[in-house]
mmCIF file of C-alpha atoms in Angstrom:
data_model
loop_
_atom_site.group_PDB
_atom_site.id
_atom_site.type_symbol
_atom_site.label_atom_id
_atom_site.label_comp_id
_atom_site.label_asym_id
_atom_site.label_seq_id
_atom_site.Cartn_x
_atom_site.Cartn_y
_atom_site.Cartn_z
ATOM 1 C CA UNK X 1 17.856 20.599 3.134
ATOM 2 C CA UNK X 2 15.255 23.155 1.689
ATOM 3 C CA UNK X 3 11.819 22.909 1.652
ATOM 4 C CA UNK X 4 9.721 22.733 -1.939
ATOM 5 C CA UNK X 5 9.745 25.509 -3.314
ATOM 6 C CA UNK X 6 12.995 26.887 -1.985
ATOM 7 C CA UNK X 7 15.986 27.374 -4.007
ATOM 8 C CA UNK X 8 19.308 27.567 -2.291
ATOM 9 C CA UNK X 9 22.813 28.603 -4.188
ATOM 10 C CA UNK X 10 25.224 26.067 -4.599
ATOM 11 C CA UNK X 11 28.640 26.911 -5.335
ATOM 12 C CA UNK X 12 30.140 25.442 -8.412
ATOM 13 C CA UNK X 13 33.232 24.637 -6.455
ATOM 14 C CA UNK X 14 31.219 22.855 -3.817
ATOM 15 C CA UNK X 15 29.322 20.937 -6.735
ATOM 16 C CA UNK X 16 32.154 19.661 -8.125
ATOM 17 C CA UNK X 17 33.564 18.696 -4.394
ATOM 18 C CA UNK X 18 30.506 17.013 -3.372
ATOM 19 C CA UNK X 19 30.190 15.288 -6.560
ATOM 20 C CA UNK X 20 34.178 13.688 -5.911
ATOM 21 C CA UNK X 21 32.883 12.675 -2.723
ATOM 22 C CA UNK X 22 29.915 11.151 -3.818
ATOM 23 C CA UNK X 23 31.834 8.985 -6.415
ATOM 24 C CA UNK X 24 34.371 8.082 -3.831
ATOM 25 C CA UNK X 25 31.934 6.481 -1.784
ATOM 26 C CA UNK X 26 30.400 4.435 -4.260
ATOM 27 C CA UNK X 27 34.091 3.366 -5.233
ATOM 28 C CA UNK X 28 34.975 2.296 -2.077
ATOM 29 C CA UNK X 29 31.685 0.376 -1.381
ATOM 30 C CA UNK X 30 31.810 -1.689 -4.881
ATOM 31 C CA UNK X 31 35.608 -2.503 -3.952
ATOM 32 C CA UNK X 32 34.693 -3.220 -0.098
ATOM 33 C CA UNK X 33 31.229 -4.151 0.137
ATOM 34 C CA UNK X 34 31.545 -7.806 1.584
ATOM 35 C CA UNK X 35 32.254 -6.863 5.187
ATOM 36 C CA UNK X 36 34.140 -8.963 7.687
ATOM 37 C CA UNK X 37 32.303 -10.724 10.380
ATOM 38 C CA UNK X 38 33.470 -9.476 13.715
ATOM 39 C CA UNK X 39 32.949 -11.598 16.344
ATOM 40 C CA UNK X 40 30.720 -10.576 19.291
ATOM 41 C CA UNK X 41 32.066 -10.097 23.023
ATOM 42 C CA UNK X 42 30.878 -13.821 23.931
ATOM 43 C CA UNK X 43 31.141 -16.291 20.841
ATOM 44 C CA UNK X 44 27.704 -17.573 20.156
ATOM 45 C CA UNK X 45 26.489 -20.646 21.342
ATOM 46 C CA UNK X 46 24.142 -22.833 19.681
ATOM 47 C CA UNK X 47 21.272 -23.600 22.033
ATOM 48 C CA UNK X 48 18.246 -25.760 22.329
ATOM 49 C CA UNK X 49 14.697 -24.427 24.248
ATOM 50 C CA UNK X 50 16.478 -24.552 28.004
ATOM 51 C CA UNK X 51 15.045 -22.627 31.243
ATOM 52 C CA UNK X 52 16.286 -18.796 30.666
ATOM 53 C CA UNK X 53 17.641 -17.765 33.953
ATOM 54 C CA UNK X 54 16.284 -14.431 36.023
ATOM 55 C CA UNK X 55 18.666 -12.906 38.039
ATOM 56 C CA UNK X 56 18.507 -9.363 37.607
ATOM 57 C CA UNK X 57 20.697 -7.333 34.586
ATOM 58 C CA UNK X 58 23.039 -4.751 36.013
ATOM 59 C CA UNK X 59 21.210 -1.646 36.795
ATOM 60 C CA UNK X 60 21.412 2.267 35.663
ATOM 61 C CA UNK X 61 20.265 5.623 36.095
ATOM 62 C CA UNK X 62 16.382 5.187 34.605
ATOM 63 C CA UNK X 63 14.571 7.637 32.646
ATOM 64 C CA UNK X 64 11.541 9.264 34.466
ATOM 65 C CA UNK X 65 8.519 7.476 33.952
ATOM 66 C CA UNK X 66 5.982 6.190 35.685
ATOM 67 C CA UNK X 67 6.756 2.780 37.464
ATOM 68 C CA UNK X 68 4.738 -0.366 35.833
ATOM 69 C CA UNK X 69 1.455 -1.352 38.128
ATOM 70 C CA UNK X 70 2.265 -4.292 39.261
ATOM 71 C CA UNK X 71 -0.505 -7.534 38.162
ATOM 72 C CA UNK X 72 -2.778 -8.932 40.294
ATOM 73 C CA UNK X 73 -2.575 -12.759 39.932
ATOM 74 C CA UNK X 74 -4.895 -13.423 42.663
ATOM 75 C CA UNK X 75 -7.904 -13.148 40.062
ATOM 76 C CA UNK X 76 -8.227 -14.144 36.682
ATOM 77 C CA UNK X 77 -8.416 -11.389 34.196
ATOM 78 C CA UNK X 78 -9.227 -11.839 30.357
ATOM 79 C CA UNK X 79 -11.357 -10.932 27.541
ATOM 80 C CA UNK X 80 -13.691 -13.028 26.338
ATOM 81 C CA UNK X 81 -12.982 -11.771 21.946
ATOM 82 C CA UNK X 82 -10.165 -11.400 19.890
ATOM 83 C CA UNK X 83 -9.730 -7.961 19.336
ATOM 84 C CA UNK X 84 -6.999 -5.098 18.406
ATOM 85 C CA UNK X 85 -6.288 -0.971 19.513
ATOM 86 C CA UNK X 86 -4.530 1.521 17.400
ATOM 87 C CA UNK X 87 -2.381 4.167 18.703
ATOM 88 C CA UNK X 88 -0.473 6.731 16.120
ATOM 89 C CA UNK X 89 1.043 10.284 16.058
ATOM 90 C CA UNK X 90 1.652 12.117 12.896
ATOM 91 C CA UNK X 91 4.714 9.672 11.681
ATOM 92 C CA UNK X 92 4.051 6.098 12.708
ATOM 93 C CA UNK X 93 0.159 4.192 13.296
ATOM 94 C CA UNK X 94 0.516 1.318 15.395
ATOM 95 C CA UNK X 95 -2.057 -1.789 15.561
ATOM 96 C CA UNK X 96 -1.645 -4.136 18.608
ATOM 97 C CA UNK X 97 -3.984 -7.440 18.928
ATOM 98 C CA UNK X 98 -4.945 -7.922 22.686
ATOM 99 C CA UNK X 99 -4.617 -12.100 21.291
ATOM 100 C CA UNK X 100 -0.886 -12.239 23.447
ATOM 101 C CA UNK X 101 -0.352 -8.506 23.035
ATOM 102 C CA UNK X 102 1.290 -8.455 20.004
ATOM 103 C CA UNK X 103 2.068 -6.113 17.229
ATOM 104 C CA UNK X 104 -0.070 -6.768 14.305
ATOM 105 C CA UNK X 105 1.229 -3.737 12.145
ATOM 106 C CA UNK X 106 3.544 -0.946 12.185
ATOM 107 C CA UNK X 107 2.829 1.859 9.381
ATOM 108 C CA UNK X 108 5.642 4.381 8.389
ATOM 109 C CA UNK X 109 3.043 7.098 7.165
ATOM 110 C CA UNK X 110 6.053 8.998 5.024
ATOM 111 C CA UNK X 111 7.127 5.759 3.736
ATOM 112 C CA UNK X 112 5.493 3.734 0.674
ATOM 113 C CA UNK X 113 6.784 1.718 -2.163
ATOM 114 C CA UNK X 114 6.679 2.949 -5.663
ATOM 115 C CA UNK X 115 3.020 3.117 -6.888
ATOM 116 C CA UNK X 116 1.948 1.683 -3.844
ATOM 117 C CA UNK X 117 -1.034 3.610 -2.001
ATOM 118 C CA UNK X 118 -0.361 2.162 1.722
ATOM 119 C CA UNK X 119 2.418 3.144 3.773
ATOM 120 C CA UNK X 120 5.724 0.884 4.396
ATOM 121 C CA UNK X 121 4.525 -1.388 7.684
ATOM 122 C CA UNK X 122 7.296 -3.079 9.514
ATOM 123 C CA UNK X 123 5.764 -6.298 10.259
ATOM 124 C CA UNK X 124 6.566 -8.834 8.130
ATOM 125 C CA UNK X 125 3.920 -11.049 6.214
ATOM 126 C CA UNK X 126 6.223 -14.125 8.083
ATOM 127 C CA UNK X 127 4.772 -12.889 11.068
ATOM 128 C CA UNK X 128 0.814 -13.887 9.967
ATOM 129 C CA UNK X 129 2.322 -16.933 8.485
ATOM 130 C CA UNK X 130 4.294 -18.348 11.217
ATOM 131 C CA UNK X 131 1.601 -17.095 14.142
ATOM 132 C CA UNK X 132 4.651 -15.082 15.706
ATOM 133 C CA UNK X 133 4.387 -11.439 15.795
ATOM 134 C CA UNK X 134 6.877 -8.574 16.927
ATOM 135 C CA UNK X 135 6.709 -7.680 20.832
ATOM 136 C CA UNK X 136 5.752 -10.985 22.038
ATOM 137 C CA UNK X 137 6.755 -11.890 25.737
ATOM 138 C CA UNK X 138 8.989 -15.298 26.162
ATOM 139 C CA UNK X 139 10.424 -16.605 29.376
ATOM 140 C CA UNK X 140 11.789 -19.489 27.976
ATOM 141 C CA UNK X 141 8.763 -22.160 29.911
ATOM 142 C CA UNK X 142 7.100 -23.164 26.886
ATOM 143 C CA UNK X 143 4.489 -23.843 28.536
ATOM 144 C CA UNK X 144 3.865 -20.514 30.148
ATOM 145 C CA UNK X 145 4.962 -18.656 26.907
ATOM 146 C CA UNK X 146 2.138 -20.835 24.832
ATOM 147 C CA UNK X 147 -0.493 -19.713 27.251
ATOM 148 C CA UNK X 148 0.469 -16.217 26.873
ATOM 149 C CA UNK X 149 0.418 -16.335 23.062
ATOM 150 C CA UNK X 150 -2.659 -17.745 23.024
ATOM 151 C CA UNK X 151 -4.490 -15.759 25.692
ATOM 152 C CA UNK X 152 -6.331 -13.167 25.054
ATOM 153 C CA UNK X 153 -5.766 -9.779 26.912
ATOM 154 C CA UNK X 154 -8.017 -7.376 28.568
ATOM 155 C CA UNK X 155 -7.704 -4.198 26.879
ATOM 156 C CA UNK X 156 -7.732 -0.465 28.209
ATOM 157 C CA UNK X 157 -6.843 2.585 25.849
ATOM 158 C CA UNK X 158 -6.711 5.776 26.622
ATOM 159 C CA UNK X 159 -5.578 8.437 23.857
ATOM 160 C CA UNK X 160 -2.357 6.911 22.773
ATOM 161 C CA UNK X 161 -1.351 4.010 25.048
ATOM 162 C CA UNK X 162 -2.807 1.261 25.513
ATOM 163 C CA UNK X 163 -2.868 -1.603 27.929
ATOM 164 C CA UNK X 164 -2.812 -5.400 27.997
ATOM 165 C CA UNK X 165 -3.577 -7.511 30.997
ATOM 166 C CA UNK X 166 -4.016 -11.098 31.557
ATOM 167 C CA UNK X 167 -3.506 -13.200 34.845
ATOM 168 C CA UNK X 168 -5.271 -17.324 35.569
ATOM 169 C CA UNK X 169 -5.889 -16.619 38.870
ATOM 170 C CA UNK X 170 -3.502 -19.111 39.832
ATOM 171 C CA UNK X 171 -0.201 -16.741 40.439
ATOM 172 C CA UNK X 172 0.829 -16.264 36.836
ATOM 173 C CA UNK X 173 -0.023 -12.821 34.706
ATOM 174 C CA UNK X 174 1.187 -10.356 32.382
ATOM 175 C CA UNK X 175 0.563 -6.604 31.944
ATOM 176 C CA UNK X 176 1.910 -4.997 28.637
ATOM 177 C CA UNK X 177 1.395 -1.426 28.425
ATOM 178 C CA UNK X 178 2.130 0.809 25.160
ATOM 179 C CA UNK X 179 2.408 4.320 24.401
ATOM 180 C CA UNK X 180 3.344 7.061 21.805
ATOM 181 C CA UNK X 181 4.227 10.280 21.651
ATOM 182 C CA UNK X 182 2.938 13.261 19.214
ATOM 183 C CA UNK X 183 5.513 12.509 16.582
ATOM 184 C CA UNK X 184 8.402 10.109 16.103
ATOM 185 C CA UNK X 185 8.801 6.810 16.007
ATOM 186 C CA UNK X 186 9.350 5.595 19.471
ATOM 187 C CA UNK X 187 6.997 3.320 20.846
ATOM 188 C CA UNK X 188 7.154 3.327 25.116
ATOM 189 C CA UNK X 189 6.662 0.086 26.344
ATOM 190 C CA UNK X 190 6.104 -1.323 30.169
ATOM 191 C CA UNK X 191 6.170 -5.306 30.662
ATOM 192 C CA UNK X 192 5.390 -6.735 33.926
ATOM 193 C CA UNK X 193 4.218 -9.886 35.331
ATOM 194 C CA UNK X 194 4.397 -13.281 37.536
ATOM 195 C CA UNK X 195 5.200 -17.237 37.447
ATOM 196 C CA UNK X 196 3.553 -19.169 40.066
ATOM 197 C CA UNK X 197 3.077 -16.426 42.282
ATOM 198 C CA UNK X 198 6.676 -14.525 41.951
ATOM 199 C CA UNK X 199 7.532 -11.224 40.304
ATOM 200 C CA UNK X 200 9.574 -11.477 36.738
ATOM 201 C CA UNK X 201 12.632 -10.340 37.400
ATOM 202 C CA UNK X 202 13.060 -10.290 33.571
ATOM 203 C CA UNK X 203 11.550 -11.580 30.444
ATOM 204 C CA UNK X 204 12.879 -11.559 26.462
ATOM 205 C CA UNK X 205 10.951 -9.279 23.916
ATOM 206 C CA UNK X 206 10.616 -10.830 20.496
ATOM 207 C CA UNK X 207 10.977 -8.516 16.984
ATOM 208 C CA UNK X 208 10.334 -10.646 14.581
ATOM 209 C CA UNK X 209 10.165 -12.940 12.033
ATOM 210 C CA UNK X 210 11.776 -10.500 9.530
ATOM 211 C CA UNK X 211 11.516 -6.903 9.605
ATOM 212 C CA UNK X 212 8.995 -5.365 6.336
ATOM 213 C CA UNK X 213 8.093 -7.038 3.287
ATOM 214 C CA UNK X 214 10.764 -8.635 0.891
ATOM 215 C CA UNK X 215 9.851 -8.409 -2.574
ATOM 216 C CA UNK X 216 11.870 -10.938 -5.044
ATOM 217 C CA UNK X 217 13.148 -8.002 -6.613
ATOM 218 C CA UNK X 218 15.591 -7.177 -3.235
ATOM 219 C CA UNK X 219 16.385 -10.806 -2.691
ATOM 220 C CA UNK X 220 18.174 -11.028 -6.209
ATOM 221 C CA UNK X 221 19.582 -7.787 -5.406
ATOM 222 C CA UNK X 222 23.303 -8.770 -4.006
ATOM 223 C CA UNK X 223 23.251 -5.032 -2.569
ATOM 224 C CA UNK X 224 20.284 -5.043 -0.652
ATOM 225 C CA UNK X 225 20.793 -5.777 3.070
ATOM 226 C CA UNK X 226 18.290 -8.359 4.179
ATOM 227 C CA UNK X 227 17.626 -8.177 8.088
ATOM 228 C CA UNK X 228 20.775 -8.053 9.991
ATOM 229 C CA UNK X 229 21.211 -7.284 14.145
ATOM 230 C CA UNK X 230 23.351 -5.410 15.466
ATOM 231 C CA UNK X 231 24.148 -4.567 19.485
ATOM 232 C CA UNK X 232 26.314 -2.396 21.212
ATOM 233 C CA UNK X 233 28.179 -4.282 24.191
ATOM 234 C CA UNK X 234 30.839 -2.446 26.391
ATOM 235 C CA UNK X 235 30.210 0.484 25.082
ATOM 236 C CA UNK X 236 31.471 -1.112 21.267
ATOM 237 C CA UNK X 237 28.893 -2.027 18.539
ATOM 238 C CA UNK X 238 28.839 -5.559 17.654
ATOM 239 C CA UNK X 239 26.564 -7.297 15.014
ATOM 240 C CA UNK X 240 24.846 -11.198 15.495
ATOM 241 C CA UNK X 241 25.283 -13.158 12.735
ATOM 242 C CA UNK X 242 22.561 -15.484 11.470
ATOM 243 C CA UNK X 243 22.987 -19.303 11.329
ATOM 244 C CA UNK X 244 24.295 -20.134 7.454
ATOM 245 C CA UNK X 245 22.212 -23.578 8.430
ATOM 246 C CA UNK X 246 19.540 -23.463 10.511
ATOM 247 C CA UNK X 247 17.731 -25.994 12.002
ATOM 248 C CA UNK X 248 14.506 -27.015 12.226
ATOM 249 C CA UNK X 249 12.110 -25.129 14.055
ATOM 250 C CA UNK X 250 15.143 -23.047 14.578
ATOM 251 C CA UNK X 251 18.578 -22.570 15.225
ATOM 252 C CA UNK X 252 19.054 -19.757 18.284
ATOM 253 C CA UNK X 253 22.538 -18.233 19.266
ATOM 254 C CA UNK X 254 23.019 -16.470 22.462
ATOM 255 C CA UNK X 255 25.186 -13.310 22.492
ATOM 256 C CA UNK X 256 26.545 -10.652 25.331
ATOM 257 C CA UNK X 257 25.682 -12.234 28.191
ATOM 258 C CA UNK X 258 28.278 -11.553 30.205
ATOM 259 C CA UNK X 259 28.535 -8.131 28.314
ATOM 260 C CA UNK X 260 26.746 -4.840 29.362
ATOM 261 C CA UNK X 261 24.220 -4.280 26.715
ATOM 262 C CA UNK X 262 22.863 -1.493 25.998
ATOM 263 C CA UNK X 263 20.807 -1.567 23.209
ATOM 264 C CA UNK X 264 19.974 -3.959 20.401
ATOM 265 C CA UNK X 265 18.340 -4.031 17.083
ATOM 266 C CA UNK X 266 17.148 -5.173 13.704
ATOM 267 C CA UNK X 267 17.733 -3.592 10.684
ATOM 268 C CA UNK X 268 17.482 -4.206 6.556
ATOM 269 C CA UNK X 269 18.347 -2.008 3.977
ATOM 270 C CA UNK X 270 16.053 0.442 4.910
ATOM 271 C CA UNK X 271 13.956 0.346 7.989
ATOM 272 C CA UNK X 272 15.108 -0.700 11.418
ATOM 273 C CA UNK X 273 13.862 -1.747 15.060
ATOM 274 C CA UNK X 274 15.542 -0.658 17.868
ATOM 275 C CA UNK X 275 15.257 -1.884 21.396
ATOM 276 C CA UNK X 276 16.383 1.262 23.585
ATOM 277 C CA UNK X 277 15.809 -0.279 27.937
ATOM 278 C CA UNK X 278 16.091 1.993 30.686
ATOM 279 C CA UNK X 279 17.989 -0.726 32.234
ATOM 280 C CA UNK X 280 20.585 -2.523 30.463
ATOM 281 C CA UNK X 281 19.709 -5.818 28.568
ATOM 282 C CA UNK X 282 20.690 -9.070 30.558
ATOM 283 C CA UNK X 283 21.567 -11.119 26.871
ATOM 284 C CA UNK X 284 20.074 -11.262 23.532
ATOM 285 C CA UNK X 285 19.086 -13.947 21.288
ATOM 286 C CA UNK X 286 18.992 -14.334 17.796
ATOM 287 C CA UNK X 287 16.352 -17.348 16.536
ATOM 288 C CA UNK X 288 17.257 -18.399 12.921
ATOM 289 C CA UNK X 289 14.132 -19.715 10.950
ATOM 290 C CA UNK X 290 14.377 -22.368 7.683
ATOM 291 C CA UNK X 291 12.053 -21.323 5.215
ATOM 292 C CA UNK X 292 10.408 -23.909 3.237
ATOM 293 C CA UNK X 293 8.773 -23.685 0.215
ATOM 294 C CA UNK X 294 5.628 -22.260 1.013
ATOM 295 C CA UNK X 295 6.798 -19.671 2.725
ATOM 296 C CA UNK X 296 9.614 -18.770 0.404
ATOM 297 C CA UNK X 297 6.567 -17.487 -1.844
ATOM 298 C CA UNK X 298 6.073 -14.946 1.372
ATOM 299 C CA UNK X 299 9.371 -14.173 2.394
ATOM 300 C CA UNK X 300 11.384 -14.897 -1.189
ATOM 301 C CA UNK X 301 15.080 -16.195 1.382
ATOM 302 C CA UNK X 302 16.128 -19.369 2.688
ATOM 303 C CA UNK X 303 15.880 -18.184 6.289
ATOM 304 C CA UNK X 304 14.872 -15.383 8.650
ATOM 305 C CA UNK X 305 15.463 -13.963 11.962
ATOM 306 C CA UNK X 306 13.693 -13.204 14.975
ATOM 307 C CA UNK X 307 15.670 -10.805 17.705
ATOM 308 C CA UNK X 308 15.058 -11.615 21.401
ATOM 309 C CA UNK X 309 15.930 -8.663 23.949
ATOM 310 C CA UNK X 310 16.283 -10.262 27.330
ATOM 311 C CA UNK X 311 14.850 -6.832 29.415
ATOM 312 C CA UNK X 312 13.584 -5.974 32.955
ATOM 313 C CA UNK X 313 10.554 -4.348 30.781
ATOM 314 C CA UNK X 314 10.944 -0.698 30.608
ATOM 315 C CA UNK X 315 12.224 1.657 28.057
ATOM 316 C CA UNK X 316 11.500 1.996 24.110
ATOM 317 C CA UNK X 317 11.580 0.518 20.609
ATOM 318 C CA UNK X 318 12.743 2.872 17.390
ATOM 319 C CA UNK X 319 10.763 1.599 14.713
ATOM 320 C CA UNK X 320 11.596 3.745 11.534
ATOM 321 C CA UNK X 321 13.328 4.630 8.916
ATOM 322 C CA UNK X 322 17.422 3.959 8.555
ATOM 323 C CA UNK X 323 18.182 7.403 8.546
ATOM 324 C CA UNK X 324 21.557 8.863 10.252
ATOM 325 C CA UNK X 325 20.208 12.054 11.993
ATOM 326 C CA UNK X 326 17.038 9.709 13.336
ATOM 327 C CA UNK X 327 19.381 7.278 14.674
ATOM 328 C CA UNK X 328 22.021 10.253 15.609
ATOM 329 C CA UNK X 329 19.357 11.009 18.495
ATOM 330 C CA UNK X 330 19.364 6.904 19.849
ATOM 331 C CA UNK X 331 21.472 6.444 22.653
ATOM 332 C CA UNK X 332 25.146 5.260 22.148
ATOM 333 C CA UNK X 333 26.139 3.812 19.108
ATOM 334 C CA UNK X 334 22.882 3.229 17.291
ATOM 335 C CA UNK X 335 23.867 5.214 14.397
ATOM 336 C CA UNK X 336 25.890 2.151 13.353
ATOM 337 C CA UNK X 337 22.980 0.370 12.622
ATOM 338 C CA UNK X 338 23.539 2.635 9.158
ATOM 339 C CA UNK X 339 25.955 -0.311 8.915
ATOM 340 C CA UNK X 340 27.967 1.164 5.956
ATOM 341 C CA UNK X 341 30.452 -1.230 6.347
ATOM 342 C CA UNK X 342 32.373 -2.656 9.574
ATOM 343 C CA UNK X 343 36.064 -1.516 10.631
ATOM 344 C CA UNK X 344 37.807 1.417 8.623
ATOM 345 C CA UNK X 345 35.237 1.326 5.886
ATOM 346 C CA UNK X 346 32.276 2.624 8.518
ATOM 347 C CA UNK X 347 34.677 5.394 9.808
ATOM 348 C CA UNK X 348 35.584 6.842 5.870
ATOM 349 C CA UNK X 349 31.957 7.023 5.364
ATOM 350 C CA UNK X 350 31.488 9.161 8.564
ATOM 351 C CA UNK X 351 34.100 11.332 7.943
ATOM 352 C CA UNK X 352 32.494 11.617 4.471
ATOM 353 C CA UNK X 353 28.940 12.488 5.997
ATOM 354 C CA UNK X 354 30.847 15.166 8.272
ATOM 355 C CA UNK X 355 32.418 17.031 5.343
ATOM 356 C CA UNK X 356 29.099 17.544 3.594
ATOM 357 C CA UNK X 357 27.469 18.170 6.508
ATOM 358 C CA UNK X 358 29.782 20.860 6.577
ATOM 359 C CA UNK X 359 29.318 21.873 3.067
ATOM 360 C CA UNK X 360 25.653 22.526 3.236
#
């Protein structure tokens, strides 16, 4: 790719080559586009709220970083106002609300819908609708994971991270600490915390409800992806389908958890979020949410998801653009969150992308 301004030479033999290719793709995807459903390692289970258990996932080599200070619950440790910290780089501008910790708005600052002055953010609207926002800690007590929802966090920042901490006095806390780098869109994250005076051994991280806006424009579009998750599990990428008929609040589906998981993520047609541990995920959970008819005038569907990441609470979350050499960088097989297809289909359009990578 050339910069503006820059003209490079294009052969009219690699025109016309390029062009074939072109055309072949978008024969193939008209002819192919409904993709098979594979099924994931462990077939998903319809579950109600139930304890979620905490023995430890299966460990691996961890990228430096500095270990998570560890909460005192001895004290109690709160703010007494609802307020919110920014931290952004030269790509993304994050905006976290020390009310549970959450993320309030994520702002692609290359990104922006036509005529639109203010950038693509990957929070949905659902998430200000619904009172449940991306990054939010759950342990599966709903009593503990109300009181961290509602409590609001003592803040710290200091150039671009930013910590949360909160703790009763009475042996349970939380600590939630964020960070970015110069550029990119990889958002560090550290979660830490107790229950009645013991350690977490692990705790699920919620993206969620729906990924971006949807305008009623996509959802009448039979070619535009709405949010879809995909994993990779045993080294193999697997996607989590979404209940065809949820229940009310919500149906949720465990998957991989007798798998080793090492990433997992949310994607539409074309943004995505991408939970990248240190240590491999124990499970993950996919929550499938009726929409009634209020908020169908938010989120124009008849349902939406929210992704839980069961983690030991270190590592990263890609929240960016769809784009193949972003995703190329991700660990394993992120890439596939592209999701041009599943089976043969996915590996044509590859081999595709590596002949005109080729070309120019």
């Amino acid at each position: 790719m050339t910069q503006l301004g820059q003209e490079e030479p294009i052969g009219f033999g690699r025109l016309i080559l390029t062009t074939v290719l072109i055309a072949v793709v978008f024969i193939l995807w008209a002819f192919f586009f409904t993709p098979k459903k594979e099924n994931p390692v462990n077939r998903a289970q319809v579950v109600e709220n139930k304890e979620v258990e905490t023995t430890s996932p299966p460990q691996k080599e961890e990228v430096k970083q500095e270990e998570a200070v560890s909460p005192k619950s001895d004290a109690p440790l709160f703010s007494e106002k609802e307020e919110s910290g920014e931290i952004e780089n030269s790509d993304i501008k994050i905006k976290l609300s020390n009310k549970g910790a959450v993320l309030v708005n994520a702002f692609l600052k290359k990104y922006k819908e036509k005529d639109s002055q203010t950038p693509d953010d990957l929070v949905s609207p659902l998430s200000s609708a619904l009172k449940d926002y991306p990054l939010a800690v759950l342990t599966g007590d709903d009593a503990f994971d109300k009181n961290i929802k509602e409590a609001l966090f003592h803040m710290e920042q200091k150039g671009n991270e930013v910590t949360f901490s909160w703790s009763d006095g009475a042996g349970n806390s939380i600590i939630k600490k964020f960070s970015l780098g110069e550029s990119g869109y990889l958002l560090n994250y550290e979660i830490s915390g107790t229950k009645n005076g013991k350690p977490l051994e692990s705790v699920f991280i919620a993206f969620g409800p729906g990924l971006g806006k949807l305008t009623k424009e996509q959802a009448k579009n039979k070619y535009f992806q709405q949010e879809y998750v995909g994993y990779e599990a045993n080294g193999k990428f697997e996607k989590a389908v979404r209940s065809k008929k949820a229940a009310e609040p919500y149906t949720e589906e465990i998957y991989g958890a007798n798998a080793k998981i090492s990433w997992s993520g949310v994607a539409n047609n074309y943004f995505a979020a991408i939970f990248l541990p240190n240590d491999d995920l124990k499970s993950i959970r996919l929550r499938t949410i009726p929409l009634n008819e209020k908020l169908k005038k938010i989120h124009p569907a008849d349902s939406d998801i929210i992704l839980l990441s069961e983690t030991k609470g270190k590592g990263a979350i890609y929240l960016g653009p769809k784009d193949y050499n972003e995703l190329k960088k991700l660990k394993g097989t992120a890439f596939r969150m592209m999701n041009w297809g599943w089976g043969w289909f996915a590996e044509i359009c590859y081999f595709l992308l590596w002949v005109l990578k080729k070309l120019y």
